[in-house]
């Protein structure tokens, strides 16, 4: 198997010029094009919802720095997501991303057009056409602890391509014992257009998550053209047991490229350069399946937000 590059770099803050400079450094080792003229690039951050804390979402300056690099290389840049509650545009505004992108020709899009899809595991999902219709999908996850999935990294952030409350429905249908929820997320990787993952770990969220964890100044930006490889490298960097991650276990069970640490190479610094950072993941994981009352509350909340988008 050919070695898979994972670019790990230190970054102290969210200045967009500094982030764009890091993307320039990783462009050669990761095989990015010298020009994206005439191509559409979709940025897919982790937005969750407008009401979530900004710490739970990909940072505004981080997104602006990545957008700046692609704009400088001729791309038509769009940004979107499908939050579980509310709209992407409202989340972008609430978390300061709209302001951070001011002056940059970045078009916000809502992930709302369903593409009915049956995954290899047998699950039926509605994927967002807006997230698939591009020349390059740039996955921008936030490095966070997760009380159901241990950590949420590049592979988990792809779940945002499932439209809105369909995500909660998949939790309900497939999250129980013997369910196919984890397999469904891993299956999504084969349906993506050409893609790149760049993870925001400058300030990570640890101890709890994905909503209410604590800030940790990790000072890390990590990138790869293989989301599984990026997750494998980050689990090592965070000094976590990869077998505790349901998504990594599923990728390793299938023998997917990127799931073996020995197959990764680091053009910049290795995971050991971040040793002792102190990232803590949940000791006990909650069940993946949503209880019916939580699901109903979510449906009511989404209905209210649809009627009153200003809330």
mmCIF file of C-alpha atoms in Angstrom:
data_model
loop_
_atom_site.group_PDB
_atom_site.id
_atom_site.type_symbol
_atom_site.label_atom_id
_atom_site.label_comp_id
_atom_site.label_asym_id
_atom_site.label_seq_id
_atom_site.Cartn_x
_atom_site.Cartn_y
_atom_site.Cartn_z
ATOM 1 C CA UNK A 1 0.000 0.000 0.000
ATOM 2 C CA UNK A 2 1.259 3.469 -0.877
ATOM 3 C CA UNK A 3 2.053 5.737 2.055
ATOM 4 C CA UNK A 4 -0.691 8.259 2.821
ATOM 5 C CA UNK A 5 0.450 11.786 3.715
ATOM 6 C CA UNK A 6 -1.029 13.521 6.741
ATOM 7 C CA UNK A 7 0.133 17.090 7.248
ATOM 8 C CA UNK A 8 0.363 18.062 10.920
ATOM 9 C CA UNK A 9 1.382 21.582 11.808
ATOM 10 C CA UNK A 10 1.488 23.923 14.766
ATOM 11 C CA UNK A 11 -0.601 27.087 14.660
ATOM 12 C CA UNK A 12 -0.988 29.432 17.627
ATOM 13 C CA UNK A 13 -4.051 31.419 16.577
ATOM 14 C CA UNK A 14 -6.844 32.066 14.118
ATOM 15 C CA UNK A 15 -5.402 34.875 12.005
ATOM 16 C CA UNK A 16 -6.728 34.129 8.543
ATOM 17 C CA UNK A 17 -3.471 35.047 6.778
ATOM 18 C CA UNK A 18 -1.580 32.592 9.001
ATOM 19 C CA UNK A 19 -4.088 29.838 8.277
ATOM 20 C CA UNK A 20 -3.886 30.552 4.524
ATOM 21 C CA UNK A 21 -0.087 30.362 4.772
ATOM 22 C CA UNK A 22 -0.374 26.916 6.378
ATOM 23 C CA UNK A 23 -2.617 25.736 3.538
ATOM 24 C CA UNK A 24 0.066 26.943 1.117
ATOM 25 C CA UNK A 25 2.681 24.895 2.998
ATOM 26 C CA UNK A 26 0.602 21.734 2.853
ATOM 27 C CA UNK A 27 -0.497 22.192 -0.772
ATOM 28 C CA UNK A 28 2.561 20.511 -2.317
ATOM 29 C CA UNK A 29 2.822 17.521 0.061
ATOM 30 C CA UNK A 30 -0.925 16.866 -0.214
ATOM 31 C CA UNK A 31 -1.067 17.276 -3.989
ATOM 32 C CA UNK A 32 -3.361 20.288 -4.200
ATOM 33 C CA UNK A 33 -3.685 21.898 -7.606
ATOM 34 C CA UNK A 34 -1.627 24.974 -8.452
ATOM 35 C CA UNK A 35 -4.789 26.571 -9.870
ATOM 36 C CA UNK A 36 -8.487 26.036 -9.183
ATOM 37 C CA UNK A 37 -9.624 28.457 -11.866
ATOM 38 C CA UNK A 38 -13.036 27.429 -13.185
ATOM 39 C CA UNK A 39 -13.566 24.942 -10.344
ATOM 40 C CA UNK A 40 -16.113 24.991 -7.540
ATOM 41 C CA UNK A 41 -14.865 24.315 -4.018
ATOM 42 C CA UNK A 42 -17.346 23.621 -1.224
ATOM 43 C CA UNK A 43 -16.232 24.315 2.344
ATOM 44 C CA UNK A 44 -18.089 22.064 4.797
ATOM 45 C CA UNK A 45 -17.420 23.206 8.389
ATOM 46 C CA UNK A 46 -18.945 21.779 11.559
ATOM 47 C CA UNK A 47 -21.746 24.222 12.349
ATOM 48 C CA UNK A 48 -24.116 22.135 14.554
ATOM 49 C CA UNK A 49 -26.582 25.018 15.113
ATOM 50 C CA UNK A 50 -26.738 28.744 15.740
ATOM 51 C CA UNK A 51 -27.508 28.136 19.404
ATOM 52 C CA UNK A 52 -24.429 25.968 19.997
ATOM 53 C CA UNK A 53 -21.347 27.584 21.507
ATOM 54 C CA UNK A 54 -18.832 28.858 18.980
ATOM 55 C CA UNK A 55 -16.256 26.548 20.597
ATOM 56 C CA UNK A 56 -18.322 23.601 19.325
ATOM 57 C CA UNK A 57 -18.050 24.825 15.726
ATOM 58 C CA UNK A 58 -15.211 25.245 13.263
ATOM 59 C CA UNK A 59 -13.664 28.633 14.015
ATOM 60 C CA UNK A 60 -14.568 31.641 11.860
ATOM 61 C CA UNK A 61 -10.957 32.739 11.302
ATOM 62 C CA UNK A 62 -9.938 29.204 10.408
ATOM 63 C CA UNK A 63 -12.670 28.989 7.756
ATOM 64 C CA UNK A 64 -11.748 32.422 6.394
ATOM 65 C CA UNK A 65 -8.078 31.423 6.072
ATOM 66 C CA UNK A 66 -8.906 28.285 4.093
ATOM 67 C CA UNK A 67 -11.350 30.225 1.917
ATOM 68 C CA UNK A 68 -8.702 32.894 1.252
ATOM 69 C CA UNK A 69 -6.207 30.317 -0.052
ATOM 70 C CA UNK A 70 -8.674 28.775 -2.492
ATOM 71 C CA UNK A 71 -9.890 32.177 -3.678
ATOM 72 C CA UNK A 72 -6.288 33.245 -4.269
ATOM 73 C CA UNK A 73 -5.921 30.129 -6.442
ATOM 74 C CA UNK A 74 -8.886 30.984 -8.623
ATOM 75 C CA UNK A 75 -11.634 28.832 -7.126
ATOM 76 C CA UNK A 76 -15.309 29.640 -6.894
ATOM 77 C CA UNK A 77 -15.785 29.079 -3.158
ATOM 78 C CA UNK A 78 -19.064 28.165 -1.514
ATOM 79 C CA UNK A 79 -19.732 27.311 2.132
ATOM 80 C CA UNK A 80 -22.546 25.216 3.529
ATOM 81 C CA UNK A 81 -23.753 22.637 5.994
ATOM 82 C CA UNK A 82 -27.003 21.095 7.173
ATOM 83 C CA UNK A 83 -27.374 21.880 10.884
ATOM 84 C CA UNK A 84 -29.714 19.646 12.854
ATOM 85 C CA UNK A 85 -31.629 22.780 13.886
ATOM 86 C CA UNK A 86 -32.111 26.032 12.009
ATOM 87 C CA UNK A 87 -30.243 27.092 8.895
ATOM 88 C CA UNK A 88 -26.614 27.223 7.869
ATOM 89 C CA UNK A 89 -26.891 30.935 7.051
ATOM 90 C CA UNK A 90 -28.109 31.710 10.562
ATOM 91 C CA UNK A 91 -25.357 29.587 12.123
ATOM 92 C CA UNK A 92 -22.739 31.302 9.941
ATOM 93 C CA UNK A 93 -23.967 34.693 11.112
ATOM 94 C CA UNK A 94 -24.300 33.754 14.778
ATOM 95 C CA UNK A 95 -20.787 32.289 15.044
ATOM 96 C CA UNK A 96 -19.071 35.248 13.381
ATOM 97 C CA UNK A 97 -18.269 33.381 10.194
ATOM 98 C CA UNK A 98 -20.239 35.738 7.964
ATOM 99 C CA UNK A 99 -18.293 38.656 9.439
ATOM 100 C CA UNK A 100 -14.961 36.825 9.078
ATOM 101 C CA UNK A 101 -15.712 36.192 5.389
ATOM 102 C CA UNK A 102 -16.655 39.814 4.690
ATOM 103 C CA UNK A 103 -14.741 41.052 1.667
ATOM 104 C CA UNK A 104 -14.185 37.507 0.382
ATOM 105 C CA UNK A 105 -16.255 36.214 -2.535
ATOM 106 C CA UNK A 106 -17.614 33.214 -0.645
ATOM 107 C CA UNK A 107 -21.198 32.156 -1.371
ATOM 108 C CA UNK A 108 -23.226 30.623 1.478
ATOM 109 C CA UNK A 109 -25.458 27.684 0.531
ATOM 110 C CA UNK A 110 -28.040 25.674 2.419
ATOM 111 C CA UNK A 111 -27.764 21.891 2.170
ATOM 112 C CA UNK A 112 -31.457 21.249 1.483
ATOM 113 C CA UNK A 113 -31.895 19.348 -1.805
ATOM 114 C CA UNK A 114 -32.277 15.629 -1.049
ATOM 115 C CA UNK A 115 -30.542 12.940 -3.059
ATOM 116 C CA UNK A 116 -32.186 9.670 -1.933
ATOM 117 C CA UNK A 117 -29.413 7.108 -1.516
ATOM 118 C CA UNK A 118 -29.221 3.520 -0.322
ATOM 119 C CA UNK A 119 -25.847 2.890 1.280
ATOM 120 C CA UNK A 120 -23.934 -0.403 0.963
ATOM 121 C CA UNK A 121 -24.885 -1.237 4.578
ATOM 122 C CA UNK A 122 -28.554 -1.075 3.519
ATOM 123 C CA UNK A 123 -29.468 2.239 5.166
ATOM 124 C CA UNK A 124 -31.533 4.717 3.179
ATOM 125 C CA UNK A 125 -30.395 8.343 3.556
ATOM 126 C CA UNK A 126 -31.077 11.708 1.944
ATOM 127 C CA UNK A 127 -27.805 13.405 1.061
ATOM 128 C CA UNK A 128 -27.514 17.091 0.234
ATOM 129 C CA UNK A 129 -27.024 17.690 -3.475
ATOM 130 C CA UNK A 130 -25.384 21.042 -2.682
ATOM 131 C CA UNK A 131 -22.554 19.316 -0.809
ATOM 132 C CA UNK A 132 -21.877 16.827 -3.588
ATOM 133 C CA UNK A 133 -22.047 19.178 -6.584
ATOM 134 C CA UNK A 134 -18.476 20.488 -6.598
ATOM 135 C CA UNK A 135 -15.019 19.845 -7.976
ATOM 136 C CA UNK A 136 -13.535 19.637 -4.477
ATOM 137 C CA UNK A 137 -15.224 19.156 -1.115
ATOM 138 C CA UNK A 138 -13.137 20.617 1.713
ATOM 139 C CA UNK A 139 -14.156 19.030 4.995
ATOM 140 C CA UNK A 140 -13.367 21.386 7.915
ATOM 141 C CA UNK A 141 -14.019 19.463 11.153
ATOM 142 C CA UNK A 142 -13.462 20.755 14.668
ATOM 143 C CA UNK A 143 -11.368 18.458 16.864
ATOM 144 C CA UNK A 144 -13.729 17.616 19.734
ATOM 145 C CA UNK A 145 -14.562 15.026 22.323
ATOM 146 C CA UNK A 146 -17.907 13.306 21.693
ATOM 147 C CA UNK A 147 -20.044 11.566 24.284
ATOM 148 C CA UNK A 148 -21.362 9.015 21.780
ATOM 149 C CA UNK A 149 -18.507 8.609 19.276
ATOM 150 C CA UNK A 150 -15.523 9.231 21.628
ATOM 151 C CA UNK A 151 -14.155 11.976 19.356
ATOM 152 C CA UNK A 152 -15.529 13.767 16.326
ATOM 153 C CA UNK A 153 -12.955 14.313 13.597
ATOM 154 C CA UNK A 154 -12.948 14.201 9.785
ATOM 155 C CA UNK A 155 -15.073 11.079 9.194
ATOM 156 C CA UNK A 156 -17.811 12.142 11.613
ATOM 157 C CA UNK A 157 -18.067 15.615 10.062
ATOM 158 C CA UNK A 158 -19.085 14.022 6.746
ATOM 159 C CA UNK A 159 -22.330 13.027 8.481
ATOM 160 C CA UNK A 160 -23.355 16.668 7.988
ATOM 161 C CA UNK A 161 -24.087 15.830 4.340
ATOM 162 C CA UNK A 162 -27.191 14.010 5.556
ATOM 163 C CA UNK A 163 -29.966 16.603 5.479
ATOM 164 C CA UNK A 164 -31.191 18.202 8.689
ATOM 165 C CA UNK A 165 -33.399 16.083 10.920
ATOM 166 C CA UNK A 166 -32.728 13.030 8.741
ATOM 167 C CA UNK A 167 -29.597 12.725 10.886
ATOM 168 C CA UNK A 168 -31.718 12.336 14.011
ATOM 169 C CA UNK A 169 -33.957 9.847 12.211
ATOM 170 C CA UNK A 170 -30.905 7.754 11.333
ATOM 171 C CA UNK A 171 -29.892 7.857 15.005
ATOM 172 C CA UNK A 172 -33.380 6.605 15.879
ATOM 173 C CA UNK A 173 -33.556 3.841 13.279
ATOM 174 C CA UNK A 174 -30.005 2.567 13.324
ATOM 175 C CA UNK A 175 -28.412 3.653 16.588
ATOM 176 C CA UNK A 176 -29.506 0.753 18.767
ATOM 177 C CA UNK A 177 -27.602 -2.403 19.556
ATOM 178 C CA UNK A 178 -26.872 -4.156 16.284
ATOM 179 C CA UNK A 179 -27.777 -1.024 14.326
ATOM 180 C CA UNK A 180 -25.964 0.205 11.240
ATOM 181 C CA UNK A 181 -25.363 3.814 12.253
ATOM 182 C CA UNK A 182 -21.559 3.651 12.349
ATOM 183 C CA UNK A 183 -21.403 1.598 9.147
ATOM 184 C CA UNK A 184 -23.618 4.181 7.425
ATOM 185 C CA UNK A 185 -21.242 7.052 8.230
ATOM 186 C CA UNK A 186 -18.222 5.109 6.943
ATOM 187 C CA UNK A 187 -20.190 4.191 3.803
ATOM 188 C CA UNK A 188 -20.637 7.902 3.027
ATOM 189 C CA UNK A 189 -16.916 8.241 2.269
ATOM 190 C CA UNK A 190 -17.272 6.321 -0.999
ATOM 191 C CA UNK A 191 -19.973 8.713 -2.237
ATOM 192 C CA UNK A 192 -17.968 11.905 -1.901
ATOM 193 C CA UNK A 193 -16.574 13.957 -4.768
ATOM 194 C CA UNK A 194 -12.799 14.596 -4.667
ATOM 195 C CA UNK A 195 -12.200 15.811 -1.140
ATOM 196 C CA UNK A 196 -9.704 17.166 1.345
ATOM 197 C CA UNK A 197 -10.006 17.347 5.130
ATOM 198 C CA UNK A 198 -8.396 20.163 7.139
ATOM 199 C CA UNK A 199 -9.082 19.885 10.874
ATOM 200 C CA UNK A 200 -9.315 22.834 13.249
ATOM 201 C CA UNK A 201 -7.443 21.837 16.390
ATOM 202 C CA UNK A 202 -5.990 25.248 17.228
ATOM 203 C CA UNK A 203 -8.429 25.383 20.136
ATOM 204 C CA UNK A 204 -9.992 21.960 20.591
ATOM 205 C CA UNK A 205 -12.943 20.914 22.759
ATOM 206 C CA UNK A 206 -12.234 18.123 25.222
ATOM 207 C CA UNK A 207 -13.560 16.271 28.296
ATOM 208 C CA UNK A 208 -17.146 16.400 27.011
ATOM 209 C CA UNK A 209 -18.780 17.066 23.677
ATOM 210 C CA UNK A 210 -19.875 17.671 21.046
ATOM 211 C CA UNK A 211 -21.596 20.678 22.633
ATOM 212 C CA UNK A 212 -20.524 21.357 26.193
ATOM 213 C CA UNK A 213 -16.857 20.481 26.508
ATOM 214 C CA UNK A 214 -13.926 22.575 27.672
ATOM 215 C CA UNK A 215 -11.453 24.530 25.574
ATOM 216 C CA UNK A 216 -7.936 23.128 25.107
ATOM 217 C CA UNK A 217 -5.227 25.140 23.365
ATOM 218 C CA UNK A 218 -3.933 22.285 21.229
ATOM 219 C CA UNK A 219 -2.354 24.534 18.583
ATOM 220 C CA UNK A 220 -2.804 21.997 15.813
ATOM 221 C CA UNK A 221 -3.916 22.081 12.180
ATOM 222 C CA UNK A 222 -4.103 18.672 10.477
ATOM 223 C CA UNK A 223 -4.891 17.811 6.867
ATOM 224 C CA UNK A 224 -5.078 14.878 4.476
ATOM 225 C CA UNK A 225 -6.805 13.781 1.303
ATOM 226 C CA UNK A 226 -7.899 10.674 3.221
ATOM 227 C CA UNK A 227 -10.310 11.327 6.098
ATOM 228 C CA UNK A 228 -9.680 7.948 7.722
ATOM 229 C CA UNK A 229 -5.929 8.582 7.694
ATOM 230 C CA UNK A 230 -6.472 12.001 9.246
ATOM 231 C CA UNK A 231 -8.549 10.471 12.042
ATOM 232 C CA UNK A 232 -5.967 7.729 12.637
ATOM 233 C CA UNK A 233 -3.177 10.302 12.910
ATOM 234 C CA UNK A 234 -5.220 12.531 15.212
ATOM 235 C CA UNK A 235 -6.120 9.674 17.551
ATOM 236 C CA UNK A 236 -2.384 9.051 17.864
ATOM 237 C CA UNK A 237 -1.629 12.770 18.280
ATOM 238 C CA UNK A 238 -4.270 13.081 21.023
ATOM 239 C CA UNK A 239 -2.793 9.993 22.726
ATOM 240 C CA UNK A 240 -6.142 8.194 22.628
ATOM 241 C CA UNK A 241 -6.884 4.497 22.249
ATOM 242 C CA UNK A 242 -8.205 4.228 18.663
ATOM 243 C CA UNK A 243 -10.198 1.097 19.501
ATOM 244 C CA UNK A 244 -12.495 3.275 21.650
ATOM 245 C CA UNK A 245 -13.622 5.166 18.524
ATOM 246 C CA UNK A 246 -16.559 3.343 16.866
ATOM 247 C CA UNK A 247 -15.815 4.961 13.507
ATOM 248 C CA UNK A 248 -12.127 4.010 13.571
ATOM 249 C CA UNK A 249 -13.010 0.451 14.620
ATOM 250 C CA UNK A 250 -15.356 0.123 11.651
ATOM 251 C CA UNK A 251 -12.745 1.436 9.218
ATOM 252 C CA UNK A 252 -10.115 -0.910 10.682
ATOM 253 C CA UNK A 253 -12.516 -3.869 10.559
ATOM 254 C CA UNK A 254 -12.955 -3.243 6.834
ATOM 255 C CA UNK A 255 -9.208 -2.799 6.340
ATOM 256 C CA UNK A 256 -9.783 0.607 4.734
ATOM 257 C CA UNK A 257 -6.850 2.681 3.538
ATOM 258 C CA UNK A 258 -5.731 5.044 6.283
ATOM 259 C CA UNK A 259 -6.772 2.884 9.222
ATOM 260 C CA UNK A 260 -3.221 1.593 9.817
ATOM 261 C CA UNK A 261 -0.890 4.021 11.551
ATOM 262 C CA UNK A 262 2.083 2.326 9.886
ATOM 263 C CA UNK A 263 0.812 3.375 6.444
ATOM 264 C CA UNK A 264 0.887 7.113 7.213
ATOM 265 C CA UNK A 265 3.697 9.586 6.566
ATOM 266 C CA UNK A 266 4.088 13.093 7.970
ATOM 267 C CA UNK A 267 5.633 15.706 5.642
ATOM 268 C CA UNK A 268 5.842 18.266 8.455
ATOM 269 C CA UNK A 269 5.807 17.072 12.090
ATOM 270 C CA UNK A 270 4.759 13.676 13.545
ATOM 271 C CA UNK A 271 1.980 13.099 16.086
ATOM 272 C CA UNK A 272 4.588 12.772 18.854
ATOM 273 C CA UNK A 273 5.367 16.487 18.467
ATOM 274 C CA UNK A 274 2.098 17.167 20.343
ATOM 275 C CA UNK A 275 2.736 14.684 23.175
ATOM 276 C CA UNK A 276 1.499 15.817 26.551
ATOM 277 C CA UNK A 277 -1.142 18.187 25.196
ATOM 278 C CA UNK A 278 -3.608 16.827 27.737
ATOM 279 C CA UNK A 279 -6.626 16.085 25.539
ATOM 280 C CA UNK A 280 -9.248 14.103 27.455
ATOM 281 C CA UNK A 281 -12.095 12.114 25.870
ATOM 282 C CA UNK A 282 -15.163 10.749 27.695
ATOM 283 C CA UNK A 283 -14.405 7.714 29.844
ATOM 284 C CA UNK A 284 -17.890 6.278 29.238
ATOM 285 C CA UNK A 285 -19.857 6.662 26.008
ATOM 286 C CA UNK A 286 -23.605 7.203 25.787
ATOM 287 C CA UNK A 287 -25.761 5.083 23.530
ATOM 288 C CA UNK A 288 -25.939 6.200 19.907
ATOM 289 C CA UNK A 289 -29.698 5.845 19.624
ATOM 290 C CA UNK A 290 -31.796 8.927 20.451
ATOM 291 C CA UNK A 291 -34.692 8.270 22.818
ATOM 292 C CA UNK A 292 -38.155 9.056 21.341
ATOM 293 C CA UNK A 293 -38.723 12.057 23.620
ATOM 294 C CA UNK A 294 -35.430 13.664 22.599
ATOM 295 C CA UNK A 295 -36.309 13.064 18.957
ATOM 296 C CA UNK A 296 -39.765 14.636 19.426
ATOM 297 C CA UNK A 297 -38.257 17.668 21.177
ATOM 298 C CA UNK A 298 -35.888 18.080 18.250
ATOM 299 C CA UNK A 299 -38.724 17.926 15.718
ATOM 300 C CA UNK A 300 -40.699 20.583 17.631
ATOM 301 C CA UNK A 301 -37.618 22.800 17.890
ATOM 302 C CA UNK A 302 -36.947 22.510 14.162
ATOM 303 C CA UNK A 303 -40.584 23.374 13.394
ATOM 304 C CA UNK A 304 -40.446 26.465 15.620
ATOM 305 C CA UNK A 305 -37.188 27.622 13.976
ATOM 306 C CA UNK A 306 -38.721 27.160 10.541
ATOM 307 C CA UNK A 307 -41.614 29.451 11.540
ATOM 308 C CA UNK A 308 -39.377 31.977 13.313
ATOM 309 C CA UNK A 309 -35.903 31.909 11.675
ATOM 310 C CA UNK A 310 -34.893 35.023 13.611
ATOM 311 C CA UNK A 311 -34.929 33.127 16.941
#
